[in-house]
Amino acid sequence: NAGVTQTPKFQVLKTGQSMTLQCAQDMNHEYMSWYRQDPGMGLRLIHYSVGAGITDQGEVPNGYNVSRSTTEDFPLRLLSAAPSQTSVYFCASSTGSSGNTIYFGEGSWLTVV
Amino acid sequence: GENVEQHPSTLSVQEGDSAVIKCTYSDSASNYFPWYKQELGKRPQLIIDIRSNVGEKKDQRIAVTLNKTAKHFSLHITETQPEDSAVYFCAASIKHTDKLIFGTGTRLQVFP
């Protein structure tokens, strides 16, 4: 049971490039989400999904796309990277019933130059 | 929109002293309030949580209190140790979902 697995751990992009952050969980969790963490700003919700085929926007969705074709996977796509997207990204999952523990992946450090 | 405010942003204590971190939330429908500890370069780890039908919860040296009327909740760490040094985040659920709104974090330093 690996929990929540994110790849890559580190990435440097040039402005305008696109990339996908991968997230997978093996706990059969219905709820998955992506957060970004910036200094002094805590974690902010980008997108989330309550099950396969269902996604919705969080607090800061602009510049990011997601899809949920399977229960296990929830990739985050940056369509045209900007320096403002330099951040640490965390994927998270939970069973989907309100009040259940949310488990975080190890994080992906992204730098856009 | 929903908001969680967290204070203080930094907290320095002597080993053995107590530490208190306070949060307020705006969404009266929030019903789940977790606290996460994050060490440098690591993922946030849940240390304790409380649900809206409970006023206080303890786990060894850690306790959380909730005042739903005032929309306040607090983390209390007693007998602090150097390994308690980390950034602590409070969070509140958005209505009755698993979506969380996080506070901006408190950097706790425990000096030997």
GROMACS .gro file of N, CA and C in nm, chain B residues 12-81:
model
  210
  125SER      N    1   0.790   3.114   1.927
  125SER     CA    2   0.912   3.058   1.985
  125SER      C    3   0.888   3.031   2.133
  126VAL      N    4   0.921   2.911   2.176
  126VAL     CA    5   0.901   2.873   2.316
  126VAL      C    6   1.023   2.796   2.365
  127GLN      N    7   1.038   2.795   2.496
  127GLN     CA    8   1.144   2.717   2.559
  127GLN      C    9   1.095   2.572   2.575
  128GLU      N   10   1.185   2.480   2.560
  128GLU     CA   11   1.150   2.340   2.580
  128GLU      C   12   1.081   2.321   2.716
  129GLY      N   13   0.969   2.249   2.712
  129GLY     CA   14   0.893   2.225   2.834
  129GLY      C   15   0.775   2.320   2.852
  130ASP      N   16   0.779   2.434   2.784
  130ASP     CA   17   0.668   2.528   2.790
  130ASP      C   18   0.554   2.478   2.702
  131SER      N   19   0.438   2.546   2.714
  131SER     CA   20   0.323   2.515   2.630
  131SER      C   21   0.318   2.610   2.510
  132ALA      N   22   0.255   2.564   2.404
  132ALA     CA   23   0.236   2.646   2.284
  132ALA      C   24   0.089   2.641   2.245
  133VAL      N   25   0.035   2.755   2.206
  133VAL     CA   26  -0.105   2.763   2.164
  133VAL      C   27  -0.114   2.834   2.030
  134ILE      N   28  -0.184   2.773   1.938
  134ILE     CA   29  -0.206   2.831   1.805
  134ILE      C   30  -0.357   2.843   1.786
  135LYS      N   31  -0.400   2.959   1.735
  135LYS     CA   32  -0.544   2.984   1.726
  135LYS      C   33  -0.587   3.006   1.582
  136CYS      N   34  -0.708   2.959   1.550
  136CYS     CA   35  -0.765   2.977   1.417
  136CYS      C   36  -0.911   3.018   1.428
  137THR      N   37  -0.953   3.100   1.334
  137THR     CA   38  -1.094   3.132   1.320
  137THR      C   39  -1.138   3.099   1.178
  138TYR      N   40  -1.264   3.062   1.162
  138TYR     CA   41  -1.316   3.025   1.031
  138TYR      C   42  -1.443   3.101   1.003
  139SER      N   43  -1.478   3.108   0.874
  139SER     CA   44  -1.593   3.191   0.836
  139SER      C   45  -1.718   3.112   0.802
  140ASP      N   46  -1.702   2.988   0.757
  140ASP     CA   47  -1.816   2.911   0.709
  140ASP      C   48  -1.886   2.840   0.825
  141SER      N   49  -2.004   2.884   0.860
  141SER     CA   50  -2.075   2.826   0.974
  141SER      C   51  -2.113   2.679   0.949
  142ALA      N   52  -2.108   2.636   0.822
  142ALA     CA   53  -2.140   2.496   0.790
  142ALA      C   54  -2.018   2.404   0.802
  143SER      N   55  -1.900   2.458   0.827
  143SER     CA   56  -1.780   2.375   0.845
  143SER      C   57  -1.803   2.279   0.961
  144ASN      N   58  -1.766   2.152   0.942
  144ASN     CA   59  -1.790   2.055   1.048
  144ASN      C   60  -1.669   1.967   1.079
  145TYR      N   61  -1.557   1.997   1.018
  145TYR     CA   62  -1.438   1.916   1.038
  145TYR      C   63  -1.317   2.007   1.041
  146PHE      N   64  -1.231   1.990   1.147
  146PHE     CA   65  -1.122   2.085   1.170
  146PHE      C   66  -0.994   2.007   1.201
  147PRO      N   67  -0.914   1.979   1.099
  147PRO     CA   68  -0.788   1.906   1.122
  147PRO      C   69  -0.672   2.001   1.145
  148TRP      N   70  -0.569   1.950   1.209
  148TRP     CA   71  -0.442   2.020   1.225
  148TRP      C   72  -0.332   1.934   1.163
  149TYR      N   73  -0.247   2.001   1.085
  149TYR     CA   74  -0.137   1.933   1.018
  149TYR      C   75  -0.004   1.989   1.066
  150LYS      N   76   0.094   1.901   1.073
  150LYS     CA   77   0.231   1.940   1.104
  150LYS      C   78   0.315   1.916   0.979
  151GLN      N   79   0.395   2.014   0.944
  151GLN     CA   80   0.478   1.999   0.825
  151GLN      C   81   0.623   2.033   0.859
  152GLU      N   82   0.707   1.934   0.846
  152GLU     CA   83   0.851   1.955   0.864
  152GLU      C   84   0.911   2.000   0.732
  153LEU      N   85   1.026   2.063   0.738
  153LEU     CA   86   1.088   2.123   0.621
  153LEU      C   87   1.107   2.021   0.509
  154GLY      N   88   1.052   2.051   0.393
  154GLY     CA   89   1.068   1.966   0.277
  154GLY      C   90   0.981   1.841   0.277
  155LYS      N   91   0.890   1.832   0.375
  155LYS     CA   92   0.805   1.712   0.384
  155LYS      C   93   0.658   1.746   0.357
  156ARG      N   94   0.579   1.643   0.347
  156ARG     CA   95   0.435   1.661   0.326
  156ARG      C   96   0.366   1.696   0.457
  157PRO      N   97   0.251   1.762   0.453
  157PRO     CA   98   0.172   1.784   0.576
  157PRO      C   99   0.125   1.650   0.632
  158GLN      N  100   0.135   1.638   0.763
  158GLN     CA  101   0.091   1.514   0.830
  158GLN      C  102  -0.015   1.550   0.934
  159LEU      N  103  -0.126   1.478   0.930
  159LEU     CA  104  -0.233   1.502   1.027
  159LEU      C  105  -0.186   1.467   1.167
  160ILE      N  106  -0.205   1.558   1.263
  160ILE     CA  107  -0.167   1.529   1.401
  160ILE      C  108  -0.287   1.515   1.492
  161ILE      N  109  -0.394   1.584   1.463
  161ILE     CA  110  -0.515   1.573   1.542
  161ILE      C  111  -0.627   1.641   1.465
  162ASP      N  112  -0.749   1.598   1.489
  162ASP     CA  113  -0.863   1.663   1.425
  162ASP      C  114  -0.982   1.663   1.521
  163ILE      N  115  -1.078   1.746   1.491
  163ILE     CA  116  -1.197   1.754   1.575
  163ILE      C  117  -1.317   1.778   1.487
  164ARG      N  118  -1.428   1.719   1.525
  164ARG     CA  119  -1.551   1.737   1.451
  164ARG      C  120  -1.646   1.828   1.527
  165SER      N  121  -1.745   1.882   1.458
  165SER     CA  122  -1.824   1.991   1.514
  165SER      C  123  -1.911   1.949   1.631
  166ASN      N  124  -1.928   1.820   1.653
  166ASN     CA  125  -2.012   1.777   1.764
  166ASN      C  126  -1.931   1.754   1.892
  167VAL      N  127  -1.803   1.794   1.889
  167VAL     CA  128  -1.714   1.774   2.003
  167VAL      C  129  -1.649   1.907   2.038
  168GLY      N  130  -1.631   1.937   2.166
  168GLY     CA  131  -1.572   2.063   2.207
  168GLY      C  132  -1.423   2.057   2.232
  169GLU      N  133  -1.373   1.937   2.267
  169GLU     CA  134  -1.232   1.923   2.298
  169GLU      C  135  -1.188   1.780   2.270
  170LYS      N  136  -1.063   1.767   2.228
  170LYS     CA  137  -1.006   1.634   2.203
  170LYS      C  138  -0.860   1.637   2.241
  171LYS      N  139  -0.814   1.531   2.307
  171LYS     CA  140  -0.673   1.524   2.350
  171LYS      C  141  -0.607   1.399   2.297
  172ASP      N  142  -0.478   1.411   2.270
  172ASP     CA  143  -0.397   1.297   2.230
  172ASP      C  144  -0.258   1.320   2.287
  173GLN      N  145  -0.234   1.264   2.403
  173GLN     CA  146  -0.107   1.277   2.474
  173GLN      C  147  -0.078   1.424   2.500
  174ARG      N  148   0.025   1.482   2.441
  174ARG     CA  149   0.061   1.622   2.470
  174ARG      C  150  -0.014   1.723   2.383
  175ILE      N  151  -0.099   1.674   2.294
  175ILE     CA  152  -0.167   1.762   2.200
  175ILE      C  153  -0.316   1.764   2.231
  176ALA      N  154  -0.374   1.883   2.225
  176ALA     CA  155  -0.519   1.896   2.244
  176ALA      C  156  -0.572   2.000   2.147
  177VAL      N  157  -0.696   1.984   2.109
  177VAL     CA  158  -0.763   2.082   2.024
  177VAL      C  159  -0.895   2.116   2.089
  178THR      N  160  -0.930   2.245   2.088
  178THR     CA  161  -1.058   2.290   2.140
  178THR      C  162  -1.135   2.359   2.028
  179LEU      N  163  -1.265   2.351   2.032
  179LEU     CA  164  -1.351   2.409   1.930
  179LEU      C  165  -1.463   2.487   1.996
  180ASN      N  166  -1.482   2.610   1.954
  180ASN     CA  167  -1.594   2.693   1.997
  180ASN      C  168  -1.674   2.727   1.873
  181LYS      N  169  -1.781   2.652   1.848
  181LYS     CA  170  -1.857   2.671   1.725
  181LYS      C  171  -1.931   2.803   1.722
  182THR      N  172  -1.974   2.849   1.839
  182THR     CA  173  -2.047   2.975   1.843
  182THR      C  174  -1.959   3.090   1.796
  183ALA      N  175  -1.834   3.089   1.844
  183ALA     CA  176  -1.741   3.195   1.809
  183ALA      C  177  -1.662   3.163   1.682
  184LYS      N  178  -1.678   3.043   1.630
  184LYS     CA  179  -1.603   2.996   1.512
  184LYS      C  180  -1.453   3.004   1.537
  185HIS      N  181  -1.411   2.955   1.653
  185HIS     CA  182  -1.270   2.951   1.690
  185HIS      C  183  -1.230   2.807   1.718
  186PHE      N  184  -1.108   2.771   1.683
  186PHE     CA  185  -1.052   2.646   1.731
  186PHE      C  186  -0.903   2.665   1.753
  187SER      N  187  -0.850   2.590   1.847
  187SER     CA  188  -0.712   2.613   1.891
  187SER      C  189  -0.639   2.480   1.909
  188LEU      N  190  -0.508   2.487   1.887
  188LEU     CA  191  -0.420   2.372   1.910
  188LEU      C  192  -0.334   2.404   2.032
  189HIS      N  193  -0.328   2.310   2.125
  189HIS     CA  194  -0.249   2.326   2.246
  189HIS      C  195  -0.145   2.214   2.251
  190ILE      N  196  -0.018   2.252   2.263
  190ILE     CA  197   0.088   2.154   2.280
  190ILE      C  198   0.153   2.178   2.415
  191THR      N  199   0.150   2.078   2.500
  191THR     CA  200   0.213   2.092   2.632
  191THR      C  201   0.348   2.023   2.633
  192GLU      N  202   0.430   2.064   2.729
  192GLU     CA  203   0.564   2.004   2.747
  192GLU      C  204   0.637   1.994   2.614
  193THR      N  205   0.649   2.106   2.547
  193THR     CA  206   0.708   2.107   2.413
  193THR      C  207   0.850   2.052   2.412
  194GLN      N  208   0.883   1.989   2.300
  194GLN     CA  209   1.015   1.929   2.280
  194GLN      C  210   1.073   1.983   2.150
   0.00000   0.00000   0.00000
